[in-house]
Short mmCIF file of C-alpha atoms in Angstrom, two decimals:
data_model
loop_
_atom_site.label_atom_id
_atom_site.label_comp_id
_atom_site.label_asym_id
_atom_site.label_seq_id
_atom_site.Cartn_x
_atom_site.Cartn_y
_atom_site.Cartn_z
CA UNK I 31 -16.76 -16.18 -26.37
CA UNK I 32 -19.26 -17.02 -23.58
CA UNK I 33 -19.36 -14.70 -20.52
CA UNK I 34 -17.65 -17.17 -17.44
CA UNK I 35 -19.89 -18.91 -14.92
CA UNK I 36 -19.48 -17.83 -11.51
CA UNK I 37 -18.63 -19.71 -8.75
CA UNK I 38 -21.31 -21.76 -7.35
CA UNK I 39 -20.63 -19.78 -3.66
CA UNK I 40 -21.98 -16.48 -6.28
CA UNK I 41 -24.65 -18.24 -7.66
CA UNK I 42 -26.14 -18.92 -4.51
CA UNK I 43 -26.09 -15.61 -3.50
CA UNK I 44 -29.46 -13.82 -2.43
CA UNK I 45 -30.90 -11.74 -5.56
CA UNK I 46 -29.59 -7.59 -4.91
CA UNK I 47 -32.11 -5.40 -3.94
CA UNK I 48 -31.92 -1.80 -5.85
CA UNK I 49 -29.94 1.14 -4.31
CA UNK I 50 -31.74 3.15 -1.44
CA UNK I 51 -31.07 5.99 -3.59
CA UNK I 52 -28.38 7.44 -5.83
CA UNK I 53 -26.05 10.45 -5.82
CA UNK I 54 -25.68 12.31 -9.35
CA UNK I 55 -23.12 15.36 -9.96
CA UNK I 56 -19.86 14.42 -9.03
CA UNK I 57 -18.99 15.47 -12.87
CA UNK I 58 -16.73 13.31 -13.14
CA UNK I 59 -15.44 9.03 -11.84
CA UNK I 60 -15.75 8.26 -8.48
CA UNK I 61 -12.05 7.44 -6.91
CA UNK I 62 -12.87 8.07 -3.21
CA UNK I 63 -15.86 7.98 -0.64
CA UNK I 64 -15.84 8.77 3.39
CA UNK I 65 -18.43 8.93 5.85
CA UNK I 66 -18.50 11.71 8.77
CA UNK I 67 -20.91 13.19 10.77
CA UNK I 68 -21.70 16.66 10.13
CA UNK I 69 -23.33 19.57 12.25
CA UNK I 70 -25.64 18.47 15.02
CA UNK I 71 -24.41 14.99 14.33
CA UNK I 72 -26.23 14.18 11.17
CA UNK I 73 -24.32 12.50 8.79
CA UNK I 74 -22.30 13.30 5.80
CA UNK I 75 -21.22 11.74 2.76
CA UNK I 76 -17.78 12.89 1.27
CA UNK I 77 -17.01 12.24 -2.26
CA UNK I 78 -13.39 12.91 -4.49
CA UNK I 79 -13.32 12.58 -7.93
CA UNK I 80 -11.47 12.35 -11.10
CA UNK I 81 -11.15 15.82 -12.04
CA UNK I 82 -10.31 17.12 -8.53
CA UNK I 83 -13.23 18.21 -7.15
CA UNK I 84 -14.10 16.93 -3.44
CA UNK I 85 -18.02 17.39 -2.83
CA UNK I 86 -19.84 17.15 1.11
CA UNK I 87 -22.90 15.51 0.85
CA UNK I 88 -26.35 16.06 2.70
CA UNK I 89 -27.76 12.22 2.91
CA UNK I 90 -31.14 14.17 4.03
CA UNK I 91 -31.42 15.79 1.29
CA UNK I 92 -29.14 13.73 -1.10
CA UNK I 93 -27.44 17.16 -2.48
CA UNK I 94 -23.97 18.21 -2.03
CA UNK I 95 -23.80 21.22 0.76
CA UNK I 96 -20.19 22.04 -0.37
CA UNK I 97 -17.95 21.66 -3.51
CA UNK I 98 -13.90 22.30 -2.61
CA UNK I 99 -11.82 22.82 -5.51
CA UNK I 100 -8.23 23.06 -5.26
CA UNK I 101 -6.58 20.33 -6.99
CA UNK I 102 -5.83 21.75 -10.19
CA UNK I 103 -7.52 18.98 -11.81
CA UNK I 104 -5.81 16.23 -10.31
CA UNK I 105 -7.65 12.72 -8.80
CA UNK I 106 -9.17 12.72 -5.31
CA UNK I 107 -8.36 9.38 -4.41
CA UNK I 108 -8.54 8.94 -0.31
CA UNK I 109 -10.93 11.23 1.91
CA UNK I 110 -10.71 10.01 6.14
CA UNK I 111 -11.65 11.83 8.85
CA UNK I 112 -9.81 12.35 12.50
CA UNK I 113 -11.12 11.66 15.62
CA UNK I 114 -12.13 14.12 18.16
CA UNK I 115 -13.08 16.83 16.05
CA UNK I 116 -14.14 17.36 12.30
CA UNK I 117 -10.63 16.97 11.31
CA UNK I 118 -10.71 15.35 6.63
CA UNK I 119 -7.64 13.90 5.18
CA UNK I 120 -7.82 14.08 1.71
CA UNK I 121 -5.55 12.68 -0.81
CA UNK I 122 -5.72 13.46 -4.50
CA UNK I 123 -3.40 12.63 -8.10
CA UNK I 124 -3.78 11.09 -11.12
CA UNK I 125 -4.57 7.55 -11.85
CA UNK I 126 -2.04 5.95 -9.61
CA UNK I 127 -0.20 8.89 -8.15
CA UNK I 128 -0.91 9.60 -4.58
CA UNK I 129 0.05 12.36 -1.60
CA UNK I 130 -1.70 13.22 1.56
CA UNK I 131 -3.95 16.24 3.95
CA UNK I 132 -4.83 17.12 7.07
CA UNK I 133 -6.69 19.38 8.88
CA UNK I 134 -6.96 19.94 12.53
CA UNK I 135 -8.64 22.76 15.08
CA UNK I 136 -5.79 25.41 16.42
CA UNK I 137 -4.66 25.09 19.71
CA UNK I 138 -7.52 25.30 22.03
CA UNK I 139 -9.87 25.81 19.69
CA UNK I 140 -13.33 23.86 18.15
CA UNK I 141 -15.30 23.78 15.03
CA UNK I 142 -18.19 22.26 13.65
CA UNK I 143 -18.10 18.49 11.83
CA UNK I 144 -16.68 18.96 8.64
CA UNK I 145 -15.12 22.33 8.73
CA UNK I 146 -11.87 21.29 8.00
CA UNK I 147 -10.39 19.45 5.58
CA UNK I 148 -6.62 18.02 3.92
CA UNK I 149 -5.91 17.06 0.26
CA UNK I 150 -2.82 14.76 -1.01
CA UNK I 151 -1.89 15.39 -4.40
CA UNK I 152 1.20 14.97 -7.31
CA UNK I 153 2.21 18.16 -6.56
CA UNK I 154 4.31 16.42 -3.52
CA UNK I 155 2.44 19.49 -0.89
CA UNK I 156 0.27 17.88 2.24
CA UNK I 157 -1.92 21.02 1.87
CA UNK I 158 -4.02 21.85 4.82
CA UNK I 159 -7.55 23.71 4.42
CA UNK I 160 -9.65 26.36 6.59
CA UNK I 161 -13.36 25.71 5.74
CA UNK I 162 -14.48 27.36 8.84
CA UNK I 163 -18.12 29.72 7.97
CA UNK I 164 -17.37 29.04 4.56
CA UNK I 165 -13.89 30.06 3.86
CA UNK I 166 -11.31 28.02 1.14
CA UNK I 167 -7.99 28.93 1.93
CA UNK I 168 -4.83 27.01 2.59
CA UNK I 169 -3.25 27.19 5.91
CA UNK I 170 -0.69 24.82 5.84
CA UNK I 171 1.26 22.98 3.35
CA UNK I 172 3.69 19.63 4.53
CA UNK I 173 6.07 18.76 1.66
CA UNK I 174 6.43 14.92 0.97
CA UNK I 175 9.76 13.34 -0.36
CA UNK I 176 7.61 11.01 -3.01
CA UNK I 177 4.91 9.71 -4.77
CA UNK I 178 3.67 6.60 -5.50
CA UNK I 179 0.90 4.05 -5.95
CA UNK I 180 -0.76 3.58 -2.65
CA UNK I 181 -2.76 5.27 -0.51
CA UNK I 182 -1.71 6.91 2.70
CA UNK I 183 -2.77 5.93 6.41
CA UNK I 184 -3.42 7.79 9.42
CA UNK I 185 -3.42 6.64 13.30
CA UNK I 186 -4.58 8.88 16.18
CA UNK I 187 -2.04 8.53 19.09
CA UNK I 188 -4.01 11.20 21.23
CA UNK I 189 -5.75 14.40 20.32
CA UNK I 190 -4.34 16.91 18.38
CA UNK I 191 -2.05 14.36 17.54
CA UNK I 192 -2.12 11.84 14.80
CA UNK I 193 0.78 9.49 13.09
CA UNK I 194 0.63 9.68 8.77
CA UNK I 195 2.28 6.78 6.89
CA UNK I 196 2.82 7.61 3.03
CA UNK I 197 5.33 6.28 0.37
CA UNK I 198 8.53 7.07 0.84
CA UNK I 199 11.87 8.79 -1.01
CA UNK I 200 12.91 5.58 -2.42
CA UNK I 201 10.10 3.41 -4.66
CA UNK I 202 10.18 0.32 -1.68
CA UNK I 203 10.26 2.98 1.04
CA UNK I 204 7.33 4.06 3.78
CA UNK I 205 7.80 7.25 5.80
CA UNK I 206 6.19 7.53 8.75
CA UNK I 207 5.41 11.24 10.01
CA UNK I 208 3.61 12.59 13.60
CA UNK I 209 1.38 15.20 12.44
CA UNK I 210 0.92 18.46 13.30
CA UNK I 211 4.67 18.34 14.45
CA UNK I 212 5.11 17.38 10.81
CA UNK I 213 8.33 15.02 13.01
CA UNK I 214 9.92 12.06 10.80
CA UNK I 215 9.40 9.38 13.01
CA UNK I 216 10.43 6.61 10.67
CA UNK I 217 11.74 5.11 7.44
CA UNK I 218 10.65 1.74 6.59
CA UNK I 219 12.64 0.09 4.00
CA UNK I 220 12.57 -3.21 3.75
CA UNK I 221 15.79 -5.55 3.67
CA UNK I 222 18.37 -5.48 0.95
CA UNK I 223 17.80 -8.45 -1.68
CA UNK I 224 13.96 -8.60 -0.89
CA UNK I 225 12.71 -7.17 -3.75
CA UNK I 226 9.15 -6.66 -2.63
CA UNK I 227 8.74 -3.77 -4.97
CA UNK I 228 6.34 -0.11 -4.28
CA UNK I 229 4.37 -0.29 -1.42
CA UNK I 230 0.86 -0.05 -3.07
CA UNK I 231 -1.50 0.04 0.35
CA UNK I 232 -1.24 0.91 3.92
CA UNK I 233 -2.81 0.22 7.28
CA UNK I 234 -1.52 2.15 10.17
CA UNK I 235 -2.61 -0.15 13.86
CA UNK I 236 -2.18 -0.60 17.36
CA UNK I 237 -2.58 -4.12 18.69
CA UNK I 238 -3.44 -4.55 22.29
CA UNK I 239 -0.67 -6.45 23.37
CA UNK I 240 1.68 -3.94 22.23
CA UNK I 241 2.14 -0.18 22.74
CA UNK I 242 4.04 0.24 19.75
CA UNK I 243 2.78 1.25 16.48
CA UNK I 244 2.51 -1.56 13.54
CA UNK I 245 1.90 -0.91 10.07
CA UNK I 246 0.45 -3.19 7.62
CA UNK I 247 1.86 -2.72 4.35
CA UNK I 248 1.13 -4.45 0.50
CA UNK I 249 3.68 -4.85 -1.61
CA UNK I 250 4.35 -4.82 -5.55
CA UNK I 251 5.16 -8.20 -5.63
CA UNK I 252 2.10 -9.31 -3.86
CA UNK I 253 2.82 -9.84 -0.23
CA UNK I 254 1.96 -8.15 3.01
CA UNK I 255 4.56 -7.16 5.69
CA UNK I 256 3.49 -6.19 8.97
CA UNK I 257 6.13 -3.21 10.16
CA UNK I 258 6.89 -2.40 14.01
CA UNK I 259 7.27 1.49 13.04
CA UNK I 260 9.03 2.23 16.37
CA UNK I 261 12.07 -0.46 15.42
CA UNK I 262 11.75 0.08 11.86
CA UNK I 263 11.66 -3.63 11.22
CA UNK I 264 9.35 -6.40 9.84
CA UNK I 265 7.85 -8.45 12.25
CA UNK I 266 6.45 -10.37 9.83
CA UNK I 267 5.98 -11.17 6.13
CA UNK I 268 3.37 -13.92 3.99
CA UNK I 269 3.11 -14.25 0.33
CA UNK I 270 -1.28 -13.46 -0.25
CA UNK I 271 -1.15 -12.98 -4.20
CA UNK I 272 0.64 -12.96 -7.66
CA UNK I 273 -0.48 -9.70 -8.23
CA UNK I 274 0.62 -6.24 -6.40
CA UNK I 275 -2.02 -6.03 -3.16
CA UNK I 276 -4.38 -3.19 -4.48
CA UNK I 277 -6.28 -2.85 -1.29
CA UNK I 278 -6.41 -4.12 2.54
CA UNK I 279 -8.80 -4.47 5.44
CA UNK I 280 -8.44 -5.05 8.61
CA UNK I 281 -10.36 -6.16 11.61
CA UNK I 282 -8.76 -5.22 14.83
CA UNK I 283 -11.65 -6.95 16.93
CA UNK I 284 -10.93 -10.52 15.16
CA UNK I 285 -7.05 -9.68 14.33
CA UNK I 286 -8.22 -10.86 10.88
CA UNK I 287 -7.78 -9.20 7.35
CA UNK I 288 -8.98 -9.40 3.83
CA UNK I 289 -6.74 -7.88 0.86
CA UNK I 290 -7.63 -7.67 -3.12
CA UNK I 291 -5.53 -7.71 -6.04
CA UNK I 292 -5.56 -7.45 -9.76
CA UNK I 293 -6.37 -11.63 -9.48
CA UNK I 294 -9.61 -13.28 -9.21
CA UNK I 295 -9.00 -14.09 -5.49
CA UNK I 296 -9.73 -12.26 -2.30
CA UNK I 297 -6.36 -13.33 0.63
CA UNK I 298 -8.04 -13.94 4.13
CA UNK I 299 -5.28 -13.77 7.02
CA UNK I 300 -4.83 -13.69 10.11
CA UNK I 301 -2.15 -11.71 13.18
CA UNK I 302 -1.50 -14.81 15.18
CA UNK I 303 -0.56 -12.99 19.05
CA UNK I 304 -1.53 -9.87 16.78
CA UNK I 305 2.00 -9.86 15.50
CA UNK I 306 2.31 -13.25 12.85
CA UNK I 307 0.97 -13.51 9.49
CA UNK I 308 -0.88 -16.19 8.33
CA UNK I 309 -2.94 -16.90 5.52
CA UNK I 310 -6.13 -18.49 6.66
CA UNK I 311 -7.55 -19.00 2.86
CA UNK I 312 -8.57 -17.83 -0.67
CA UNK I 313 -11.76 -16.66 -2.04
CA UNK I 314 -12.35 -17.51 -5.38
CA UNK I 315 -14.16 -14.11 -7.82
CA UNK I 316 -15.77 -14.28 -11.34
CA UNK I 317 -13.21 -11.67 -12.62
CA UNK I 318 -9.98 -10.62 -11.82
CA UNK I 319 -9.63 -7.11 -10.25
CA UNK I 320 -10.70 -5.66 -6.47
CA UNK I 321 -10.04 -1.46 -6.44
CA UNK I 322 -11.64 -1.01 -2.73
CA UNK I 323 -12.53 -3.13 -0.09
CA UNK I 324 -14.23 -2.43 3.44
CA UNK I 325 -15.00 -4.29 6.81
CA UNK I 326 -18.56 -2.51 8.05
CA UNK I 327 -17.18 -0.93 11.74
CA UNK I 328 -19.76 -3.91 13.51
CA UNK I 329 -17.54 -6.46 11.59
CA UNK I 330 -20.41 -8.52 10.52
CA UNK I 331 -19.41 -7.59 6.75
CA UNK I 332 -17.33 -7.13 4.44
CA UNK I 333 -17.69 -5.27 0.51
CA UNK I 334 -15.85 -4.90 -2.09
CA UNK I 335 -15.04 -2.93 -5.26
CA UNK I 336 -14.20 -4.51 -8.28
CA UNK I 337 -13.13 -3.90 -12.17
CA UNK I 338 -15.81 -5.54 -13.15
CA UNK I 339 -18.26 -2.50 -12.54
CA UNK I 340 -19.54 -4.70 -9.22
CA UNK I 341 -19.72 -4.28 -5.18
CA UNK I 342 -19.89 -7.46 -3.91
CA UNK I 343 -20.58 -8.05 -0.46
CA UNK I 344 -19.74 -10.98 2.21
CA UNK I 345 -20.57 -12.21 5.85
CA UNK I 346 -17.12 -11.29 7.36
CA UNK I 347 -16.90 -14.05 9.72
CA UNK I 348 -17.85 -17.07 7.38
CA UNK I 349 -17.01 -14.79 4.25
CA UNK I 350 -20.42 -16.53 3.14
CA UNK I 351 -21.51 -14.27 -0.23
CA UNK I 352 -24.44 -12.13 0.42
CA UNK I 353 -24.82 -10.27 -2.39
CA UNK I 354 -23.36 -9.40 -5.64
CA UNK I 355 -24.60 -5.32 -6.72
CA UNK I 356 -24.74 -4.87 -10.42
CA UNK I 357 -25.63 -1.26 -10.81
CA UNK I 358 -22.65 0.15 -12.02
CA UNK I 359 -21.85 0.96 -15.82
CA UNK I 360 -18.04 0.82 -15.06
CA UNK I 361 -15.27 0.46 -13.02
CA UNK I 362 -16.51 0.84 -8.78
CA UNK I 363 -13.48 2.30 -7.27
CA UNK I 364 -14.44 2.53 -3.81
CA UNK I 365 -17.19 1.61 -0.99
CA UNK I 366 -17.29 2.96 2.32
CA UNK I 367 -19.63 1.91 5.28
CA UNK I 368 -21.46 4.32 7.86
CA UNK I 369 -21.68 2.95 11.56
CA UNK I 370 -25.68 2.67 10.95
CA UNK I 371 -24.59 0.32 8.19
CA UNK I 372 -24.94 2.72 5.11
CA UNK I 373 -23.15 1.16 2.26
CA UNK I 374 -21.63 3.51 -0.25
CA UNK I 375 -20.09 2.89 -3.50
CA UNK I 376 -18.39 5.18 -5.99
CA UNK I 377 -17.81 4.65 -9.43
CA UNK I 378 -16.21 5.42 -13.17
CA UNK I 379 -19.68 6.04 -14.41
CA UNK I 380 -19.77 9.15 -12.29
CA UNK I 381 -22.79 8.25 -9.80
CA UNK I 382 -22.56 7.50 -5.74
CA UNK I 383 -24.86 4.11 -5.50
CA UNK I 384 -25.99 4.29 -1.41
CA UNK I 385 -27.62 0.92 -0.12
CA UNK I 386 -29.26 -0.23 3.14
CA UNK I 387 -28.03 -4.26 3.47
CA UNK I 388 -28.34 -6.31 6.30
CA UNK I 389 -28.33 -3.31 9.01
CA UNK I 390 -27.18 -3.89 12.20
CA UNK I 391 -29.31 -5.29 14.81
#
């Protein structure tokens, strides 16, 4: 059987230029990627991978500076960071088993970028880490009622205080905690009969026209719901694919998103009054499957990661291809942007491709 054609928008595509340069030693696949700024503001690449391991990267001098291992083995599979303060969430389990982390200064007190750090794992614990000067120990530990397939979400409502969505007790549920408090503040479940299935990805938000929380959610059965957390009800709800929703992305600026599935189609949509679904479109692929996909924080683009060992990358606004990255050996399971335009990408074949495309102006 031939290889399939792809779509004339890919053929047209400028030829990729070769990564800027390329991280080796992760040990082991590549299931999460976050940028941060580290100590005097220079910039840090954090990696999780397969076999637990969670490595801080010196883009300078392309080496890690720290290696945290306390996952017993289990998947990293979500790294963020807080604002004000150095404050990593980190998420870890296998395959598609997912918990979260967090890590925040004490009470009146400050730290360097990337002292502190979270991890989310199978064993159901939120386990929080003190990094400070060196040290690896546990501090805190959150217990979660389930988990599931998607990754968890985090929104800062002010400093020092932050609200986490992750799966819930039942398979269709969300919980919604306020964090350090570790306070319930919600249950979203959606309505009996609707048979959406496990939530498999989550976008914590606040619109402008409302004060009240909203949380994007993609379903099992391939829809997205968008939540008012506060009421606990669906504001509401669009059909995007036929497959579960394996990743979203959303662009507060443009009230405009982007989600992937196991399909060969990428679901553009829209928050009409920032509260109304609406799909705006499809995007037609070469092969079926998107793992990760990011909006760069100047939304001017947009990348994704796909099965197909590929990052392909887009012009946001027109979602006119740019570029199509074939450097992978396997599966990419993640990209993550810097806010100089850094484009990471982390993959099954164990290496951290970094590229420099269309930088900001």
């Amino acid at each position: 059987m031939g290889t399939a054609r792809p779509p004339l928008c890919e053929r047209m595509a400028a030829p990729a230029p070769d990564p800027q340069f390329v991280l080796r030693g992760a040990h082991s696949a590549v299931h999460a990627l976050h940028f941060c700024d580290g100590a005097q503001g220079l910039p840090l690449l954090l990696s999780g991978s397969l076999h637990g391991l969670v490595h801080v990267w010196s883009l300078q001098t392309r080496r890690p500076l720290a290696t945290l291992d306390g996952h017993g083995g289990q998947c990293v599979t979500w790294l963020h960071t807080l604002p004000w303060g150095p404050q990593l969430l980190r998420s870890r389990g296998p395959s598609r088993e997912w918990s979260p982390a967090v890590l925040w200064p004490p009470p009146g007190g400050s730290r360097p970028a990337a002292s502190c750090s979270g991890s989310q794992g199978r064993d159901l614990k939120l386990c929080l880490w003190d990094l400070e000067e060196g040290r690896n120990a546990v501090v805190d530990t959150v217990c979660l009622e389930s988990v599931g397939f998607c990754r968890a979400s985090v929104l800062a409502e002010a400093p020092r205080r932050w609200m986490l969505a992750v799966p819930g007790r039942g398979s269709d549920e969300v919980q919604v905690v306020e964090l350090p408090s570790k306070t319930s503040v919600s249950c979203l479940k959606p309505a009996a009969g609707a048979r959406l299935g496990m939530p498999m990805c989550l976008q914590l938000w606040q619109a402008e026209s409302s004060p009240r929380p909203l949380l994007l959610a993609g379903y099992e059965d391939g829809s997205l719901a968008l939540w008012d957390v506060s009421a606990r009800k669906v504001c509401s709800r669009v059909a995007c694919h036929s497959e579960p929703v394996m990743g979203l992305a959303l662009d507060p600026r443009r009230a405009r998103g982007v989600s992937g599935s196991a399909e060969k189609a990428l679901a553009v949509w829209s928050l009409e009054g920032q509260q109304a679904l609406q799909v705006c479109g499809t995007h037609e692929l070469t092969n079926p499957g998107i793992a990760d996909l990011k909006i760069r924080p100047d939304s001017k683009i947009l990348a994704t990661a796909g099965w197909d060992h590929r990052v392909r990358v887009f012009q946001w606004r027109t979602m006119r291809p740019l570029a199509v990255l074939a450097f992978h050996s396997a599966t990419v399971h993640c990209v993550a942007f810097d806010a100089a335009g850094l484009l990471a990408a982390g993959s099954g074949d164990q290496r951290i491709s970094v590229w420099s495309l269309y930088p900001p102006t």
